[in-house]
PDB file of C-alpha atoms in Angstrom:
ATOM      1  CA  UNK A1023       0.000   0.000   0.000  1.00 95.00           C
ATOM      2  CA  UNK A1024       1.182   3.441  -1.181  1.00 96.00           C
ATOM      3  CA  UNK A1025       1.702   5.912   2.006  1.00 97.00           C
ATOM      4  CA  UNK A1026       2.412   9.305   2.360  1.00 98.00           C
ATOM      5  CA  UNK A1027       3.276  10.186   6.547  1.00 98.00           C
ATOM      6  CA  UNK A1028       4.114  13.781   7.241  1.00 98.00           C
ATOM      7  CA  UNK A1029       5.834  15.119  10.370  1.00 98.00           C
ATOM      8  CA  UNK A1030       7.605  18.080  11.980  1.00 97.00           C
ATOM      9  CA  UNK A1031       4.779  20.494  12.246  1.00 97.00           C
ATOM     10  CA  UNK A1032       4.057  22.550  15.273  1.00 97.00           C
ATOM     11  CA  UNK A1033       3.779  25.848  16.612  1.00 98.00           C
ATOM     12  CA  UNK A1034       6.934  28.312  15.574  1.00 98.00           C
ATOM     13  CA  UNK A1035       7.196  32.250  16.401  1.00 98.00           C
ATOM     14  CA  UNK A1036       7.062  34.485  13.610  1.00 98.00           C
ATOM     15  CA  UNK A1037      10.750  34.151  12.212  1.00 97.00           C
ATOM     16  CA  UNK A1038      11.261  31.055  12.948  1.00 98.00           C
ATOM     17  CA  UNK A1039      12.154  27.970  11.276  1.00 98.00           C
ATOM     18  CA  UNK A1040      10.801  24.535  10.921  1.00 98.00           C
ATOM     19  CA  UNK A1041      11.738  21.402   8.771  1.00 98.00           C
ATOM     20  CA  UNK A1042       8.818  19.101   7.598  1.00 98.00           C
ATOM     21  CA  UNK A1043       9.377  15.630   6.617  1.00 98.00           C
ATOM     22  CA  UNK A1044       7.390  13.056   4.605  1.00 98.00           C
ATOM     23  CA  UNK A1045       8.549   9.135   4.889  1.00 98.00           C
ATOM     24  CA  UNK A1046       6.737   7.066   1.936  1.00 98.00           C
ATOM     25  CA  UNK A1047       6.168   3.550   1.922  1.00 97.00           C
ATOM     26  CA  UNK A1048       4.836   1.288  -0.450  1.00 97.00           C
ATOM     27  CA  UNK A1049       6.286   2.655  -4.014  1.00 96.00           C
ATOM     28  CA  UNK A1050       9.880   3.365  -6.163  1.00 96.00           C
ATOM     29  CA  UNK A1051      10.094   6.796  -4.575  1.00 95.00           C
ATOM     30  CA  UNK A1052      13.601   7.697  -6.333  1.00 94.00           C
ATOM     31  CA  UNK A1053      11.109   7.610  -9.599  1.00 93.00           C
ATOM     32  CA  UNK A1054       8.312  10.096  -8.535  1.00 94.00           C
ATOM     33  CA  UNK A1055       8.379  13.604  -8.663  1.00 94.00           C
ATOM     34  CA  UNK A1056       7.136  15.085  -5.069  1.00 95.00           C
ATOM     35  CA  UNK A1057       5.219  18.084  -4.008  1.00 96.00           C
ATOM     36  CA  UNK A1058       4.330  20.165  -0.901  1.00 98.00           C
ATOM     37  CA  UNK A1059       0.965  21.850  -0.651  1.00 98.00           C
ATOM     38  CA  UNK A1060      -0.930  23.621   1.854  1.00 98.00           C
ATOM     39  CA  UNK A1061      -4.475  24.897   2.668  1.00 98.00           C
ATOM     40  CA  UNK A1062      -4.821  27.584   5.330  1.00 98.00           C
ATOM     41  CA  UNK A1063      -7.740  27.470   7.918  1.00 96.00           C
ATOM     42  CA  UNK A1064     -10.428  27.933   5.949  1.00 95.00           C
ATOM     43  CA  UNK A1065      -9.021  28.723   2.577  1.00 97.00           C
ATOM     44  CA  UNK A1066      -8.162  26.414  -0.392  1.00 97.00           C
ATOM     45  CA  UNK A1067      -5.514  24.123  -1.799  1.00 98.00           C
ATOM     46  CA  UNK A1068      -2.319  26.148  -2.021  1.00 98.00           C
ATOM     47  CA  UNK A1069       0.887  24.901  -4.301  1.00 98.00           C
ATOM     48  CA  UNK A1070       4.162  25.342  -2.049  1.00 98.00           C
ATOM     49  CA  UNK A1071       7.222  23.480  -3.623  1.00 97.00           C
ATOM     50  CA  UNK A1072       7.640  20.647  -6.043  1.00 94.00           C
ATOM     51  CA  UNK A1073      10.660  18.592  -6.717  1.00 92.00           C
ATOM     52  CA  UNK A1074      11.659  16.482  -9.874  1.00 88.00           C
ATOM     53  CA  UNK A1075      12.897  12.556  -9.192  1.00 87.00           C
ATOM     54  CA  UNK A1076      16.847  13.543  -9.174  1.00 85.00           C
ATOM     55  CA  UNK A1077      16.246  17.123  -7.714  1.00 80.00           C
ATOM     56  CA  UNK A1078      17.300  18.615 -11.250  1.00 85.00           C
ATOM     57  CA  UNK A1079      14.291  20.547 -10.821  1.00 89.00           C
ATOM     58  CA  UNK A1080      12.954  22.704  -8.232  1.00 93.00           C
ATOM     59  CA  UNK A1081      10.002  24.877  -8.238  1.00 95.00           C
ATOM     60  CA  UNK A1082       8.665  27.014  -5.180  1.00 97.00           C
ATOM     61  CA  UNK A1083       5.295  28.851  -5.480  1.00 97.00           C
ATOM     62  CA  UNK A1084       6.233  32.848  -5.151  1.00 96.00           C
ATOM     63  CA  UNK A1085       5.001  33.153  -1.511  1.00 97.00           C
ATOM     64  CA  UNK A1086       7.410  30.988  -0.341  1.00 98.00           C
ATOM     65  CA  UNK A1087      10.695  31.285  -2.721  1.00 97.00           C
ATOM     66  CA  UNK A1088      13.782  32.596  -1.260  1.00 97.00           C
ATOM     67  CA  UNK A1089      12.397  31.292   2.101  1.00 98.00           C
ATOM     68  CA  UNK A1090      11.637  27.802   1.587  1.00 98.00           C
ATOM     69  CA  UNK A1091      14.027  25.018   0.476  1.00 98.00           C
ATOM     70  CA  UNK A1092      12.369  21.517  -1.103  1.00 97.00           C
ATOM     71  CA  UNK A1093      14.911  18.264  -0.528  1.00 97.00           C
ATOM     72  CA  UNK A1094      14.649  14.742  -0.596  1.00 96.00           C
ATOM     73  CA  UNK A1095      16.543  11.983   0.414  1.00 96.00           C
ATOM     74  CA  UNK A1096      16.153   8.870  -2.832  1.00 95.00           C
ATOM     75  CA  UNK A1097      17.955   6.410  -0.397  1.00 96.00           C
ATOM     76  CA  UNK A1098      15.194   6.579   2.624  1.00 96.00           C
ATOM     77  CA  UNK A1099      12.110   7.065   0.722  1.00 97.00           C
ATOM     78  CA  UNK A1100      12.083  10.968   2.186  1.00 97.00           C
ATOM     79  CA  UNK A1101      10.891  14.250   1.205  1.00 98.00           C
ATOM     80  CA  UNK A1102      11.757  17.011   3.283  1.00 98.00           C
ATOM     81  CA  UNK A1103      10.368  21.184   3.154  1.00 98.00           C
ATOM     82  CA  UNK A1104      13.118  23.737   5.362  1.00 98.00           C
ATOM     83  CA  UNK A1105      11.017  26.708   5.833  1.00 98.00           C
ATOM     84  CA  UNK A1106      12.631  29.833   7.463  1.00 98.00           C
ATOM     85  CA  UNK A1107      11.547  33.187   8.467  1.00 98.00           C
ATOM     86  CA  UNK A1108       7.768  32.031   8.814  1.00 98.00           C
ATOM     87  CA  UNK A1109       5.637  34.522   8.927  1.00 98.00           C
ATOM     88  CA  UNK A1110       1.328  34.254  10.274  1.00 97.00           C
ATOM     89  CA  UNK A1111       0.154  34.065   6.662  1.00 97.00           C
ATOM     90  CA  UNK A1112       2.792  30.381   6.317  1.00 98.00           C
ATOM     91  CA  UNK A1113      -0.060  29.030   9.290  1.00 98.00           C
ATOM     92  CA  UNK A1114      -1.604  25.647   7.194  1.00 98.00           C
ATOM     93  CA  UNK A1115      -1.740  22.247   7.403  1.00 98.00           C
ATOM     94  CA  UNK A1116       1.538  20.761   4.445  1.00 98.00           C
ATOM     95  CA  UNK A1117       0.402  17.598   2.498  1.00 98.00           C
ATOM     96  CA  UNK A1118       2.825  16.232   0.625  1.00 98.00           C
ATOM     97  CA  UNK A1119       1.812  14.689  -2.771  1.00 98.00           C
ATOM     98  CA  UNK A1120       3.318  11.851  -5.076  1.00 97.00           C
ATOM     99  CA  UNK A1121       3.510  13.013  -8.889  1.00 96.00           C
ATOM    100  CA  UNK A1122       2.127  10.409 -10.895  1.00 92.00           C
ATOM    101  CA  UNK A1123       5.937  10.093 -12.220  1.00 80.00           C
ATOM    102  CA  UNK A1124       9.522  11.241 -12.738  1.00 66.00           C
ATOM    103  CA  UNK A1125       8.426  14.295 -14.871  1.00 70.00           C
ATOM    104  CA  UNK A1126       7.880  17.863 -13.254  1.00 66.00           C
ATOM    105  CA  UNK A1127       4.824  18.920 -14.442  1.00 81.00           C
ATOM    106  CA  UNK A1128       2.746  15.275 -13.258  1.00 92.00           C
ATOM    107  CA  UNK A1129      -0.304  14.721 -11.032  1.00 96.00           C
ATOM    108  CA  UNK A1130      -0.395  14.293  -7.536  1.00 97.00           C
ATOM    109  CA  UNK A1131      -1.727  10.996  -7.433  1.00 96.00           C
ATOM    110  CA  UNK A1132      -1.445  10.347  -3.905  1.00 97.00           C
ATOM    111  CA  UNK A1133      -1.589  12.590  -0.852  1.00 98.00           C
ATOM    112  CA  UNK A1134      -0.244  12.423   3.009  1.00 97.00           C
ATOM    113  CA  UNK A1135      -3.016  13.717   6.002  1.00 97.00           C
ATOM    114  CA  UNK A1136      -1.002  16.900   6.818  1.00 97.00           C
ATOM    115  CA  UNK A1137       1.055  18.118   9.368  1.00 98.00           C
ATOM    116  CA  UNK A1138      -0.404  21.492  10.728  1.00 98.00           C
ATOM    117  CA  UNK A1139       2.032  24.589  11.047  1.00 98.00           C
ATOM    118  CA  UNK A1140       0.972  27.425  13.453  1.00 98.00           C
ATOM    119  CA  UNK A1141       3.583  30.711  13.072  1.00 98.00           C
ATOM    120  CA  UNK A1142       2.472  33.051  16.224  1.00 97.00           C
ATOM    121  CA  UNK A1143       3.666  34.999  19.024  1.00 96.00           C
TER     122      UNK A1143
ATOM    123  CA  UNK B 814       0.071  35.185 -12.766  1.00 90.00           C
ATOM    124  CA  UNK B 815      -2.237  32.332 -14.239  1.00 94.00           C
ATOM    125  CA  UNK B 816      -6.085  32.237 -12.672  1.00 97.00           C
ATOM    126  CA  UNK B 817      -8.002  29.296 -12.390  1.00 98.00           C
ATOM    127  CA  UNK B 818     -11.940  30.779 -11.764  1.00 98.00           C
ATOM    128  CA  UNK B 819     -14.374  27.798  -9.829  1.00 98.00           C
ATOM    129  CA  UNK B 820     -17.653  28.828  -8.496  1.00 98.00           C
ATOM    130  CA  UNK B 821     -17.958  28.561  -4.859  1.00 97.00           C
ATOM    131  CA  UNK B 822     -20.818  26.593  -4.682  1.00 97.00           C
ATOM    132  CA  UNK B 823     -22.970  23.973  -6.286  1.00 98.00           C
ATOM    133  CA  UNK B 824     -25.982  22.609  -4.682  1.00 97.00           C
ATOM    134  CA  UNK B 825     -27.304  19.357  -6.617  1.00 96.00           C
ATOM    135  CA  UNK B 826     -30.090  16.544  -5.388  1.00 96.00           C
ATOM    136  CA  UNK B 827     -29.176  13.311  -4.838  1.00 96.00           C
ATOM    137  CA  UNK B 828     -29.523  11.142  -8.121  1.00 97.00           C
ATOM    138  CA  UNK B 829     -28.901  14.163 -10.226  1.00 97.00           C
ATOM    139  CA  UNK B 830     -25.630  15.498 -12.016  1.00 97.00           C
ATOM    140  CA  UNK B 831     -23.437  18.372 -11.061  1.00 98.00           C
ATOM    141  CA  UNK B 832     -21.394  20.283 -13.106  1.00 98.00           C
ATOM    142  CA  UNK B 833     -18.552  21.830 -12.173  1.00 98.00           C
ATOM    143  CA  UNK B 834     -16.403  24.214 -14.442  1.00 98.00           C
ATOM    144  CA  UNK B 835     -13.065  25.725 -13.885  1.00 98.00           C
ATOM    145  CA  UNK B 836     -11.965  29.203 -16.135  1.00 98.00           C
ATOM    146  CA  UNK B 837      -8.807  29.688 -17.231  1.00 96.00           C
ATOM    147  CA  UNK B 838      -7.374  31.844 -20.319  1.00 95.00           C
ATOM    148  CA  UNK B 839      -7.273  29.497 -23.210  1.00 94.00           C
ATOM    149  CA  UNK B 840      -6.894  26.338 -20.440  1.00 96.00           C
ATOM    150  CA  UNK B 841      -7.821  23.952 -23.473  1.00 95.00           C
ATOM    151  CA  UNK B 842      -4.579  24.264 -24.394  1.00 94.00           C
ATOM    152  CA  UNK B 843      -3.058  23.079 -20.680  1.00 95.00           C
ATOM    153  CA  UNK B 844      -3.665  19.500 -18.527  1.00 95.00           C
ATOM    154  CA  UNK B 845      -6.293  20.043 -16.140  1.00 97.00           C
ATOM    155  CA  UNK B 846      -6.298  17.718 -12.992  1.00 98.00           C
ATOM    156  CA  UNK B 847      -9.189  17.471 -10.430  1.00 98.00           C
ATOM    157  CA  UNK B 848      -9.273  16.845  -7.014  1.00 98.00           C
ATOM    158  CA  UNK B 849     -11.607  15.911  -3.757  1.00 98.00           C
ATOM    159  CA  UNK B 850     -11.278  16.831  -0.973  1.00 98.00           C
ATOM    160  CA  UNK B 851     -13.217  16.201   2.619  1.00 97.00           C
ATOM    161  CA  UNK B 852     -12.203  17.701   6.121  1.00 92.00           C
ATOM    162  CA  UNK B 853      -9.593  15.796   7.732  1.00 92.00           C
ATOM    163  CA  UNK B 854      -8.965  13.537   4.669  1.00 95.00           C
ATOM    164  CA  UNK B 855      -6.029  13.341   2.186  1.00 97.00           C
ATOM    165  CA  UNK B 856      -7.399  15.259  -1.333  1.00 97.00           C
ATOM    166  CA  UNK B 857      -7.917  12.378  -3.657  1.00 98.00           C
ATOM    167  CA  UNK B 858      -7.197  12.782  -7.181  1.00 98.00           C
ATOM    168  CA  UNK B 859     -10.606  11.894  -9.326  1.00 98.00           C
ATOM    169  CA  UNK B 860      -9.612  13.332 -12.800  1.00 97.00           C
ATOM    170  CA  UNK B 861      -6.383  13.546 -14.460  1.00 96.00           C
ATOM    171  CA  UNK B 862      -4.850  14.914 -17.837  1.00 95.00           C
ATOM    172  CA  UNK B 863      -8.456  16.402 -18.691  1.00 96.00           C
ATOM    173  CA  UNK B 864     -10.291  12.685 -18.869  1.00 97.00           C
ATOM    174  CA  UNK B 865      -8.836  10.072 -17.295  1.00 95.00           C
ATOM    175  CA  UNK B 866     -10.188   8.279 -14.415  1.00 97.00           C
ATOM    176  CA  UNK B 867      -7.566   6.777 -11.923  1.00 94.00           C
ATOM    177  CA  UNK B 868      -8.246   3.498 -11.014  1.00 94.00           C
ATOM    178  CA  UNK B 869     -10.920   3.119  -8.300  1.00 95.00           C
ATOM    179  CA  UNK B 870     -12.635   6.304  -9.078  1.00 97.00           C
ATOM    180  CA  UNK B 871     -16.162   5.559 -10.059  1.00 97.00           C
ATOM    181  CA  UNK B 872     -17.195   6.147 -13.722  1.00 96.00           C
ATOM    182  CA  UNK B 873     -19.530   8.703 -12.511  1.00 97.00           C
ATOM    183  CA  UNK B 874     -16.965  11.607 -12.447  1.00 98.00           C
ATOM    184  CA  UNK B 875     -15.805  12.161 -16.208  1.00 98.00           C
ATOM    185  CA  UNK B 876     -14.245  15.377 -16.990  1.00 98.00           C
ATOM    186  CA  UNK B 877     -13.604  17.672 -20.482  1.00 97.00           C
ATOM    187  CA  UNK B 878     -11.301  20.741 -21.147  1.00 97.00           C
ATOM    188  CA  UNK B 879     -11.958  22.792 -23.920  1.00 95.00           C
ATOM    189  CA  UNK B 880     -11.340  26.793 -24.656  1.00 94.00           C
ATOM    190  CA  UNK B 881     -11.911  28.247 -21.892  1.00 96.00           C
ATOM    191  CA  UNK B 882     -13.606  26.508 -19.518  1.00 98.00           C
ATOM    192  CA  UNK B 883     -12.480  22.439 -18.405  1.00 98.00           C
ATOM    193  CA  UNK B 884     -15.439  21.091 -16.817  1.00 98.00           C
ATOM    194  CA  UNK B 885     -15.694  18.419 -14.050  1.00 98.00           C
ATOM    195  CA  UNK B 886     -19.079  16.148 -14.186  1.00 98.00           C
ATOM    196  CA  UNK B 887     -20.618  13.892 -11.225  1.00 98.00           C
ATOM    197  CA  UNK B 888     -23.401  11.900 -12.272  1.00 97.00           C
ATOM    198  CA  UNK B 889     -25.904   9.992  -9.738  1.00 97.00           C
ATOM    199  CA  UNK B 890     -24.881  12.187  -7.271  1.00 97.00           C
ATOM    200  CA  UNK B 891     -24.393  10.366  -3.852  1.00 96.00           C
ATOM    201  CA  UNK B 892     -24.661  12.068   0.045  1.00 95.00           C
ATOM    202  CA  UNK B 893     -21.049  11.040   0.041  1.00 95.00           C
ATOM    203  CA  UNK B 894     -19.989  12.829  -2.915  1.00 97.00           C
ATOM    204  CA  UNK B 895     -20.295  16.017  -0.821  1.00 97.00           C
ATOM    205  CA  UNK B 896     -16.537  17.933  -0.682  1.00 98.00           C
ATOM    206  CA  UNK B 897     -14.463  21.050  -1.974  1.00 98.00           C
ATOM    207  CA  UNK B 898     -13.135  20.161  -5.742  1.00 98.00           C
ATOM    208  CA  UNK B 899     -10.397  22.145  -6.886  1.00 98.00           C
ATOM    209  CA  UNK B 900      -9.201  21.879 -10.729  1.00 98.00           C
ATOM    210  CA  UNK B 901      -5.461  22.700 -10.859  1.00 98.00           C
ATOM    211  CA  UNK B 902      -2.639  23.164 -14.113  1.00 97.00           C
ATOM    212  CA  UNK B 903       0.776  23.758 -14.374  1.00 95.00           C
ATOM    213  CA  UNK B 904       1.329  26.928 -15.970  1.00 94.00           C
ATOM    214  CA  UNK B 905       4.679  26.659 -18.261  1.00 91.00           C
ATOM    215  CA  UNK B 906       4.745  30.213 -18.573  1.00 91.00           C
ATOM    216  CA  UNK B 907       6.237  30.797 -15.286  1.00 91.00           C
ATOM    217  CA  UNK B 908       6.778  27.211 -14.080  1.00 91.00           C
ATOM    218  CA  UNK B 909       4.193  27.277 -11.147  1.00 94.00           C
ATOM    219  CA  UNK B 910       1.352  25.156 -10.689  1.00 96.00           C
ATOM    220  CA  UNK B 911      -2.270  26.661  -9.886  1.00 97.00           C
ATOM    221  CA  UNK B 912      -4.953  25.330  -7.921  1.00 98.00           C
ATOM    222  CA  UNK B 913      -8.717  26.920  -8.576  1.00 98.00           C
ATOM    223  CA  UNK B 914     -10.394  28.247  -5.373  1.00 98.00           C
ATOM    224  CA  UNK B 915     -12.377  25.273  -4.690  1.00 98.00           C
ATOM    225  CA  UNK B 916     -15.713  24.418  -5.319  1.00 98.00           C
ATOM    226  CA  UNK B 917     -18.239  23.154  -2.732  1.00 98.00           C
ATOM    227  CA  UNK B 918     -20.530  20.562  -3.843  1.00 98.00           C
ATOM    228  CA  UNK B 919     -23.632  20.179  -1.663  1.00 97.00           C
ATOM    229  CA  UNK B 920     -25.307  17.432  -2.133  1.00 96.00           C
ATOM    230  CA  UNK B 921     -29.206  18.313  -0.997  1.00 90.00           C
TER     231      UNK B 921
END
């Protein structure tokens, strides 16, 4: 069975920094192309970061570039999201999301539950 | 920036279709996926590459993409079917994906 676990979230102070972390199970994940999204309380589905199979490609949504870094790790099935100087608007809960395959521009064919990240004073 | 336009609602009986259309500036042209979500689930992915079903989805969601407007359909609306959609593309232009802003299907 395909899984998607996500961990790391919590509640940060404005500035501060928090890593997220995905562990997969159940699939090749050095073949997939992953992805971070978010939804606010209350809002919609919100694009944060994708990354290609080989990290060759990395794309951040403009509200978080410069701010956020995207990783993975092929070796342990792990996808990782280092986000710095969070700011109250950053508050969500982060899926991550399997691309359907190696390309960038792919489906997310299968989603995590969320971790929730809270940035306040 | 690319806009994806969804209407914020749709109220639909049960047994009926909904429709569900996402507006986009010539969005024929891109790969429109479509997605489910329920509170405190994972979204599930019910329509991808315009048309295609992923396995388990039931036949009753089929979706098109032409011009302007790609279009998500539910037929024989269930209670269950209740959720936000969103329809989503990757823009090429400046290498960013975009969700829509969610629909909410009520089933009544």
């Amino acid at each position: 069975e395909v899984q998607l676990v996500e961990s790391g979230g919590g509640l940060v102070k404005p500035g501060g920094s928090l890593r997220l972390s995905c562990a997969t199970s159940g699939f090749n994940f050095a073949t997939h192309s992953m992805n971070w999204v978010r939804q606010a309380p209350g809002k919609g589905l919100e694009w944060v970061s994708s990354s290609s199979w080989n990290t060759d490609d990395k794309y951040y949504a403009d509200s978080v570039r410069g701010r956020f870094t995207i990783s993975r790790d092929n070796a342990n099935n792990s996808l990782y999201l280092q986000m710095n100087s969070l700011r109250g608007d950053d508050t969500a809960l982060y899926f991550c999301a399997r691309s359907d395959s190696g390309g960038s521009h792919r489906a997310f064919d299968v989603w995590g539950q969320g971790t929730m990240v809270t940035v306040s004073s | 920036s690319y806009v994806l336009t969804q209407p914020p609602s749709v109220s639909v009986a049960p047994g009926q279709t909904a429709t569900i259309t996402c507006g986009g500036n010539n969005i024929g042209s891109k790969s429109v996926h479509w997605y489910q979500h329920k509170p405190g689930q994972a979204p599930i992915l019910v329509i991808r590459y315009d048309t295609d079903r992923p396995s388990g989805i039931p036949d009753r969601f089929s979706g098109s993409n032409s011009g302007k407007v790609a279009t998500l359909t539910v037929s024989r609306l269930e209670p269950g079917d209740e959720a936000d959609f969103y329809c989503q593309v990757w823009d090429s232009n400046t290498h960013l994906w975009v969700f829509g802003g969610g629909t909410k299907l009520t089933v009544l």
